[in-house]
CSV table of C-alpha atoms in Angstrom, one decimal:
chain,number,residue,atom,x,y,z
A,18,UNK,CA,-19.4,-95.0,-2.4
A,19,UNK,CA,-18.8,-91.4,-4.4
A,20,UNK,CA,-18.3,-92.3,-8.0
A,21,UNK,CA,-17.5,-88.6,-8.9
A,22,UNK,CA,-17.0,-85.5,-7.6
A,23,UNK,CA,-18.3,-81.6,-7.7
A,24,UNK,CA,-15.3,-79.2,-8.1
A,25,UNK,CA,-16.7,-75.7,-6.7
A,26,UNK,CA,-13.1,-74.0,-6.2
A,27,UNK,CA,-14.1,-71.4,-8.5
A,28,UNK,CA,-17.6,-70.7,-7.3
A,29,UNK,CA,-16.6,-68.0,-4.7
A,30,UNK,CA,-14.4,-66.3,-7.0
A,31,UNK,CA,-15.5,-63.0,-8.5
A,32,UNK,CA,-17.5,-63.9,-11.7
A,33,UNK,CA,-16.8,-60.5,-12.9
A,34,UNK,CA,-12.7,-61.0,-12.6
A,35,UNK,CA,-13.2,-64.6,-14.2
A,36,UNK,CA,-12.8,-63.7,-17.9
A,37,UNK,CA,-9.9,-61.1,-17.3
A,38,UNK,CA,-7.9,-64.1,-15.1
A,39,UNK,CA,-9.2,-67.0,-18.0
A,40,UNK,CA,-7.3,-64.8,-20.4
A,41,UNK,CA,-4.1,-64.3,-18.1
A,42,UNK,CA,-3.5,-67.7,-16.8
A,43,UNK,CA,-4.4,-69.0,-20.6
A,44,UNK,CA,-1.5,-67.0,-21.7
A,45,UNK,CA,0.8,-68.1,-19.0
A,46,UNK,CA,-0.4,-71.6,-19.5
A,47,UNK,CA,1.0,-70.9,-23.1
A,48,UNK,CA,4.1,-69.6,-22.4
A,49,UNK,CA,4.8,-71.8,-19.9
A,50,UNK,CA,5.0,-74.7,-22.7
A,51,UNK,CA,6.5,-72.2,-25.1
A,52,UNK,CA,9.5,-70.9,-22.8
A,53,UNK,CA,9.7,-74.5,-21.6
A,54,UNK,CA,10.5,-75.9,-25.4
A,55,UNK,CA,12.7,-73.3,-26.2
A,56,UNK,CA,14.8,-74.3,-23.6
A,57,UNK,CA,14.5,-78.1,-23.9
A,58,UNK,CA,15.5,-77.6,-27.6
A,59,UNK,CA,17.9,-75.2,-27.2
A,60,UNK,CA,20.0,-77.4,-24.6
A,61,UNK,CA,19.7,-80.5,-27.2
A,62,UNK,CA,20.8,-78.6,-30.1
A,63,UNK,CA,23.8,-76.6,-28.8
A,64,UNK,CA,26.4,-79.0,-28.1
A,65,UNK,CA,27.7,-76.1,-25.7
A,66,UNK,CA,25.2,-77.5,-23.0
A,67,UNK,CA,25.7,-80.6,-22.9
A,68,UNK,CA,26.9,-80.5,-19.6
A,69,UNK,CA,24.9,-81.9,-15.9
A,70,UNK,CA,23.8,-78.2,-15.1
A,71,UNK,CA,21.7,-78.2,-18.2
A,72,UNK,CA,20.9,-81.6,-18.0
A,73,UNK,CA,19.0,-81.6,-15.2
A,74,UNK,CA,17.5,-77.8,-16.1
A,75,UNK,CA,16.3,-80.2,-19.2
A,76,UNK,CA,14.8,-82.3,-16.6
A,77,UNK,CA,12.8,-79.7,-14.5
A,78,UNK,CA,11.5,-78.3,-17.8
A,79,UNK,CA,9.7,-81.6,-18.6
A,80,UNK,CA,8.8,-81.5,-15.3
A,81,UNK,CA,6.7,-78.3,-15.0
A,82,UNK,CA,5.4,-79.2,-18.9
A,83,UNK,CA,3.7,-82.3,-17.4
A,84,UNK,CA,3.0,-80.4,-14.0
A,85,UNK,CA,1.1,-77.5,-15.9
A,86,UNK,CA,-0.7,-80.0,-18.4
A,87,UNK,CA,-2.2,-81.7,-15.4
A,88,UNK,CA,-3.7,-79.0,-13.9
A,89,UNK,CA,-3.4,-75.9,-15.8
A,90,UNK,CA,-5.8,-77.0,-19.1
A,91,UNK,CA,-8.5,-78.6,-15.7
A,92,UNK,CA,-8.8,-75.5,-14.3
A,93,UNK,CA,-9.5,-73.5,-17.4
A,94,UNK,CA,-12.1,-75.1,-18.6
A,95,UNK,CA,-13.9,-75.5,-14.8
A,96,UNK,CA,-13.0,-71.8,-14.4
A,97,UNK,CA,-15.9,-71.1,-17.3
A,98,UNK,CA,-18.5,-73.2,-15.4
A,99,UNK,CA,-19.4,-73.1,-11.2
A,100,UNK,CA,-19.4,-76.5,-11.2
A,101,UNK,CA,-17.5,-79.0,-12.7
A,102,UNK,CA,-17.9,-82.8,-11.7
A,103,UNK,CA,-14.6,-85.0,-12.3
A,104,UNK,CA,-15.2,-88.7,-11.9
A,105,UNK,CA,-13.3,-90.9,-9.1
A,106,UNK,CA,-10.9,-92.6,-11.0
A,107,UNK,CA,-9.9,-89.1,-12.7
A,108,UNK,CA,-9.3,-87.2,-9.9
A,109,UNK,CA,-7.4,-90.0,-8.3
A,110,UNK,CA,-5.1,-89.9,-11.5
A,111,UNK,CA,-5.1,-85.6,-11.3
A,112,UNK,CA,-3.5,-86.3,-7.8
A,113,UNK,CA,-1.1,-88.7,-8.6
A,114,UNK,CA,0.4,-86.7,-11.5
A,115,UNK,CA,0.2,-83.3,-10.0
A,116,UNK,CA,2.1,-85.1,-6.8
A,117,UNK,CA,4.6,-87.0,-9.2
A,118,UNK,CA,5.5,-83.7,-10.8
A,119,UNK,CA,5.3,-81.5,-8.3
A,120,UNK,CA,8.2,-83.3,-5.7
A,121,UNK,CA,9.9,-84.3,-8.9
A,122,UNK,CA,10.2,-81.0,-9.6
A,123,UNK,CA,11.3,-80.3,-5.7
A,124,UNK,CA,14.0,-83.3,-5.7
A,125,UNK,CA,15.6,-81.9,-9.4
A,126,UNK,CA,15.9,-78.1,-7.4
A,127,UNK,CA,18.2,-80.1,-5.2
A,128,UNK,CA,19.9,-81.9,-7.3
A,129,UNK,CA,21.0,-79.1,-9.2
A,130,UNK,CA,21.8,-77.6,-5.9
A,131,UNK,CA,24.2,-80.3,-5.3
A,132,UNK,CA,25.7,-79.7,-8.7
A,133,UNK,CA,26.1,-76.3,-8.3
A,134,UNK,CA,28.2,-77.2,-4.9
A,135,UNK,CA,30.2,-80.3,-6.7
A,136,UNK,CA,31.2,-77.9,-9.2
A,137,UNK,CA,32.1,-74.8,-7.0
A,138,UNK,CA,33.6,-76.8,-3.8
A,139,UNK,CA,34.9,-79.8,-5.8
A,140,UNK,CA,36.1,-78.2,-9.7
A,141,UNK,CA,39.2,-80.5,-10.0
A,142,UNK,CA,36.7,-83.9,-9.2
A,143,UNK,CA,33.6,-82.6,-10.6
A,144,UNK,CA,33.4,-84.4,-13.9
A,145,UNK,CA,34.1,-87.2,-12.4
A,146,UNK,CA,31.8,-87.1,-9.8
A,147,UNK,CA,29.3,-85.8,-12.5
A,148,UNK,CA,29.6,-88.5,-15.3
A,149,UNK,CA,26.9,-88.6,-17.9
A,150,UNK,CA,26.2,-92.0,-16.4
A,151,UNK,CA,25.6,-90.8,-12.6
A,152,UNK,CA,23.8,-87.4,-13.9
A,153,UNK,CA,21.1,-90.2,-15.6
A,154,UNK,CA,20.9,-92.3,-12.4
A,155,UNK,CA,19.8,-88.5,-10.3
A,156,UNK,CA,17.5,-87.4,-12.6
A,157,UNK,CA,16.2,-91.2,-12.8
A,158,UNK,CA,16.0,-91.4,-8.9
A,159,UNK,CA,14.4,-87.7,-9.0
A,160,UNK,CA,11.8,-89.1,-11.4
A,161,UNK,CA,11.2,-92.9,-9.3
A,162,UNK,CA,11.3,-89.9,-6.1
A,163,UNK,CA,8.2,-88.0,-7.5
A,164,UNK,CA,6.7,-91.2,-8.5
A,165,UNK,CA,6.9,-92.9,-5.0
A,166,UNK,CA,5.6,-89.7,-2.8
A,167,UNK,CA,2.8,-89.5,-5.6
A,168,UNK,CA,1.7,-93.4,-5.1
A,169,UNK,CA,2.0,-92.9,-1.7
A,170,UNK,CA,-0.2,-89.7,-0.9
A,171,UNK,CA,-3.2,-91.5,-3.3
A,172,UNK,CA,-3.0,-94.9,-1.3
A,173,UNK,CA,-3.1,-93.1,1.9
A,174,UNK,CA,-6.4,-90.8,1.1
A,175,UNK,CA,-7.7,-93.3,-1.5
A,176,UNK,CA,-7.8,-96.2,1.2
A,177,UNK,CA,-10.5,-94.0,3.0
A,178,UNK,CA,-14.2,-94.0,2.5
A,179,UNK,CA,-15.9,-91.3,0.8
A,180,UNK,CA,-19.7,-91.9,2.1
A,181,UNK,CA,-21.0,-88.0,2.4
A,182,UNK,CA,-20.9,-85.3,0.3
A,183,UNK,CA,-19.0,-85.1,-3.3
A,184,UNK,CA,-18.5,-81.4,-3.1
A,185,UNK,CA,-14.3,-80.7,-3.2
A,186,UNK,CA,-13.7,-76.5,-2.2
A,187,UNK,CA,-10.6,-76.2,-4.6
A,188,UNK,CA,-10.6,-75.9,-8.6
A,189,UNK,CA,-8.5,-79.4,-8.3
A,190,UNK,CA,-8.4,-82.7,-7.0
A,191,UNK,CA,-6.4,-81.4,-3.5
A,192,UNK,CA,-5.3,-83.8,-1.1
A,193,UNK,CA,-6.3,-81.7,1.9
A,194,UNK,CA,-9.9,-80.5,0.4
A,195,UNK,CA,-10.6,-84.1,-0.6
A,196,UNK,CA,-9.8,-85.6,3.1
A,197,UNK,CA,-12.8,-83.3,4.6
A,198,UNK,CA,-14.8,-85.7,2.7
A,199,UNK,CA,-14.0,-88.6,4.0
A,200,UNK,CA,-15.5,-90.4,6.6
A,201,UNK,CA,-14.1,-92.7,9.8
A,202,UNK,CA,-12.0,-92.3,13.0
A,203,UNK,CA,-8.9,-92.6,11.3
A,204,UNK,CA,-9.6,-89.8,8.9
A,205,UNK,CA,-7.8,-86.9,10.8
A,206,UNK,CA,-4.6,-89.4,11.5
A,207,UNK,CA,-4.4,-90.1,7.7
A,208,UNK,CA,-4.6,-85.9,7.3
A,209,UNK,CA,-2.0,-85.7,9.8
A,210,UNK,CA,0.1,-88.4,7.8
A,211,UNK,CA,0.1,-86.5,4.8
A,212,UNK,CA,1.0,-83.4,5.7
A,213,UNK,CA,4.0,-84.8,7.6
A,214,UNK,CA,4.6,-87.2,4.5
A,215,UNK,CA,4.7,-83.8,2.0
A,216,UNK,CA,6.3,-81.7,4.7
A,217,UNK,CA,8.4,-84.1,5.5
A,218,UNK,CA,10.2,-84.2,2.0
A,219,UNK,CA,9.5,-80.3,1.0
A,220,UNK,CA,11.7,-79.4,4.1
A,221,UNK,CA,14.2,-81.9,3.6
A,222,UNK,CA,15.1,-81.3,-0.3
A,223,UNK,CA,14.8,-76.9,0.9
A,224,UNK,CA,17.3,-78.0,4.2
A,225,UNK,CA,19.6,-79.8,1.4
A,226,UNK,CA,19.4,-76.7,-0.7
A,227,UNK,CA,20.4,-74.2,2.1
A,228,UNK,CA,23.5,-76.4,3.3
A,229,UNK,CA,24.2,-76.6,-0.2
A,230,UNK,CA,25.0,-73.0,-0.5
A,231,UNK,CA,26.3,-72.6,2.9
A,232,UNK,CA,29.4,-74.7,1.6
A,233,UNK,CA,29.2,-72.8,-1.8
A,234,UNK,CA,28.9,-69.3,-0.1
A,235,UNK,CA,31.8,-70.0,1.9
A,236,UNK,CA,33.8,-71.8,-1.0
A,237,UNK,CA,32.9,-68.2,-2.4
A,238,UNK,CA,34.3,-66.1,0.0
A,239,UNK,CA,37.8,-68.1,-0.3
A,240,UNK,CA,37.9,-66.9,-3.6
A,241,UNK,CA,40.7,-63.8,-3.9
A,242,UNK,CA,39.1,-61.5,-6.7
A,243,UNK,CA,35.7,-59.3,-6.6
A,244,UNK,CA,35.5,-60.4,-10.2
A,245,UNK,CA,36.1,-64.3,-9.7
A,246,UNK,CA,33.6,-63.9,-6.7
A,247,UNK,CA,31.0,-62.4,-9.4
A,248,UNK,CA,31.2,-64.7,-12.0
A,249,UNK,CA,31.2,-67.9,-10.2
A,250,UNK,CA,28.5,-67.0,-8.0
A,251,UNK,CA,26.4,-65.8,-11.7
A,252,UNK,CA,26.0,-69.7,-12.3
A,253,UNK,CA,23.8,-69.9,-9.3
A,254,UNK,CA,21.7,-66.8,-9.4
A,255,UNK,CA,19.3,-68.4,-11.8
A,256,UNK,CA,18.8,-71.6,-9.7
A,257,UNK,CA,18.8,-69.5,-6.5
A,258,UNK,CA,16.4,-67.4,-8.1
A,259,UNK,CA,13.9,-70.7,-8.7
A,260,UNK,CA,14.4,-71.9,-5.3
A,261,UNK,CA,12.8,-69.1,-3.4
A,262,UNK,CA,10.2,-68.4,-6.4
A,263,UNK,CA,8.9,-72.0,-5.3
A,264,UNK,CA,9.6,-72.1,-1.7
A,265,UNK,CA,8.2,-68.3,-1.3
A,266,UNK,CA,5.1,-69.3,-3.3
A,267,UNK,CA,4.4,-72.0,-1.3
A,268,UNK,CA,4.6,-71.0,1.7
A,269,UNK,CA,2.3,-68.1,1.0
A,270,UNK,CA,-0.4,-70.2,0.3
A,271,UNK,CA,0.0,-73.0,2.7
A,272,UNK,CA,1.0,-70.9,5.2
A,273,UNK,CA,-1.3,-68.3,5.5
A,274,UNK,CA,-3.9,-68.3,8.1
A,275,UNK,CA,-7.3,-68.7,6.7
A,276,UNK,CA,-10.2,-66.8,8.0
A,277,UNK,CA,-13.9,-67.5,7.4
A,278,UNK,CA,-14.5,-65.4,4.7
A,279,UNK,CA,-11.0,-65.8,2.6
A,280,UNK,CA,-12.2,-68.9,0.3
A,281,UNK,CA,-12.2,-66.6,-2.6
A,282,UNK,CA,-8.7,-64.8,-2.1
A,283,UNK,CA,-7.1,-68.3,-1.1
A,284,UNK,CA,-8.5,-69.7,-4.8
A,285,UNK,CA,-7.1,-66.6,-6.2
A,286,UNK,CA,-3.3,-67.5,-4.4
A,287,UNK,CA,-3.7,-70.8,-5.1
A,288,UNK,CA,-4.5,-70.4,-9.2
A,289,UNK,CA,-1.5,-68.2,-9.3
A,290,UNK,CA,0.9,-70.3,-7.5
A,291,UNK,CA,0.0,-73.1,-10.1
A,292,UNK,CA,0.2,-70.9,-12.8
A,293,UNK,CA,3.0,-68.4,-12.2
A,294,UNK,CA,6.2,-70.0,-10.9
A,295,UNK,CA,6.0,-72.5,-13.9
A,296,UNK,CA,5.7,-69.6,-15.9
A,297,UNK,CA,8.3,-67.6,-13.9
A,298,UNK,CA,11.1,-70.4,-14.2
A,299,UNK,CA,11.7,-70.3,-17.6
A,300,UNK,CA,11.7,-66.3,-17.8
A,301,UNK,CA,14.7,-67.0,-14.9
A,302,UNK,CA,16.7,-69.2,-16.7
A,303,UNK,CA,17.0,-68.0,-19.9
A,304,UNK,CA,17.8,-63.9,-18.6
A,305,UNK,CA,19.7,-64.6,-15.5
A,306,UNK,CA,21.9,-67.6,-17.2
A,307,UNK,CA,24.2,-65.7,-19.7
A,308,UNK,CA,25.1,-68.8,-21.4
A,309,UNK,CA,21.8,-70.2,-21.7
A,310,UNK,CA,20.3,-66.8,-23.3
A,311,UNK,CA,23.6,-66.4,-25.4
A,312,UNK,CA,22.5,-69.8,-27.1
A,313,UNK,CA,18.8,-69.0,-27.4
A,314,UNK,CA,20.0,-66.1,-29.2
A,315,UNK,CA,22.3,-67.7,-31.2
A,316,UNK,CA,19.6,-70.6,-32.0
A,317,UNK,CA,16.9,-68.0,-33.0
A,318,UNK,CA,19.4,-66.2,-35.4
A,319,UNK,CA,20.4,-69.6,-37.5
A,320,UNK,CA,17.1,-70.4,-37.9
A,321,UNK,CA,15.7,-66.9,-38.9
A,322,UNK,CA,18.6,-65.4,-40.7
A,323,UNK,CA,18.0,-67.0,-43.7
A,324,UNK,CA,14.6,-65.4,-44.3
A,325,UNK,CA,16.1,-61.7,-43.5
A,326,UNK,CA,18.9,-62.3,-46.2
């Protein structure tokens, strides 16, 4: 039985390039949590946004904070060192959380896909169909969502036996790179499980998203004026904008064929995925949602203009 494992995704990786992308992805990690906060703090303070939209952009902030703190700080630290070992019980907590996170922060894109449509298609119902009380039972079930798929991935691939080597090629405790190591018949049915498991509910929150704005595009098109057109279709831009960020990313990476020598440019993809659309989202929000930047602006100001007087 392996009691830990040997984390080499960074041992094909340039050495040279290492202290150039430490410094980047440190920065990003940073700002991540910064931009993040600002946000967070900005929609409790500014009675303004205390509405669902920003509710549930609250949400998906906490969401990639506790996303990036699971992995982001990891891979830092293993990105000074070859090889980095990570005991058992660690790297079966890694997965969990990164899972938890990760399709919580896929179910809260479509929730606040189906806001966007209650709120275009359905304006005369929408705060009732939004109440404060149902907004806290989606973000609840989005969080109890994440939680599930994340218990169920780790009792699927933790079941298994680990009996040869400890060696895991990825910088984290990866579903997929940990499965190669285990050993039994039913190990490539448990593979095939998983993927259909994550695929299964990727595809199905991105479906819900699309249909979502096939009834908002058209509820759009209804609309008589160029300039109502504009600005109703301006609240979605920033979620929009997210959406293919994360899908895009994604499928980059997980989609890409890998050849036999590409070990280094898929860690490379794969670090940057992690660490730029968390750090992306925030950046998205706050410049392509007027409101949102508006109160930023307006929160910055009451807190600094006393020092400039």
């Amino acid at each position: 039985m392996v009691s830990e494992f040997i984390l080499v995704g960074f041992s094909t990786f340039p050495r040279h390039l290492l202290p150039a992308f430490f410094l980047l992805y440190l920065l990003m990690y940073l700002f991540t949590l910064l931009g993040n906060l600002i946000i967070m703090a900005t929609i409790w303070s500014e009675r303004s946004l205390h509405t669902p939209m920003y509710l549930f952009l609250c949400a998906l902030s906490i969401s990639e904070i506790l996303f990036t703190i699971v992995v982001t700080p990891r891979m830092l630290v293993d990105m000074l060192f070859s090889h980095s070992s990570i005991t058992f019980v660690a790297c079966a907590s890694q997965m969990f959380f990164s899972f938890t996170f990760g399709f919580t922060h896929s179910f809260l894109l479509m929730i606040m896909g189906y806001d966007r449509y209650l709120a275009i298609c359905h304006p005369l119902r929408y705060n009732m169909l939004m109440s404060p009380r149902t907004c806290a039972r989606l973000v609840s079930w989005t969080w109890a969502g994440g939680s599930v798929m994340g218990m169920m991935v780790i009792l699927i691939v933790f079941h298994l036996t680990f009996c040869g080597s400890n060696v895991i090629h990825h910088f984290f405790c990866h579903a997929l790179s940990l499965l190669k190591l285990a050993c039994g018949k039913e190990t490539s049915s448990v593979t095939l499980g998983v993927i259909l498991v994550c695929v299964t509910a990727l595809m199905g929150c991105l479906f819900l998203i699309i249909l979502s704005y096939v009834f908002i595009v058209a509820a759009i098109l209804r609309i008589p004026s160029s300039e109502g057109r504009h600005k109703t279709f301006s609240t979605c831009v920033s979620h929009l904008t997210v959406v293919i960020v994360h899908y895009g990313f994604a499928s980059m990476i997980y989609l890409k064929p890998k050849g036999p020598h590409s070990m280094g440019s898929h860690t490379l993809m794969a670090t940057t995925y992690i660490v730029f659309t968390p750090f992306l989202s925030p950046i998205i929000f706050s410049l392509r949602n007027k409101e949102l930047k508006n109160a930023i602006k307006k929160s910055f100001q009451r807190k600094f203009s006393p020092l400039s007087s």
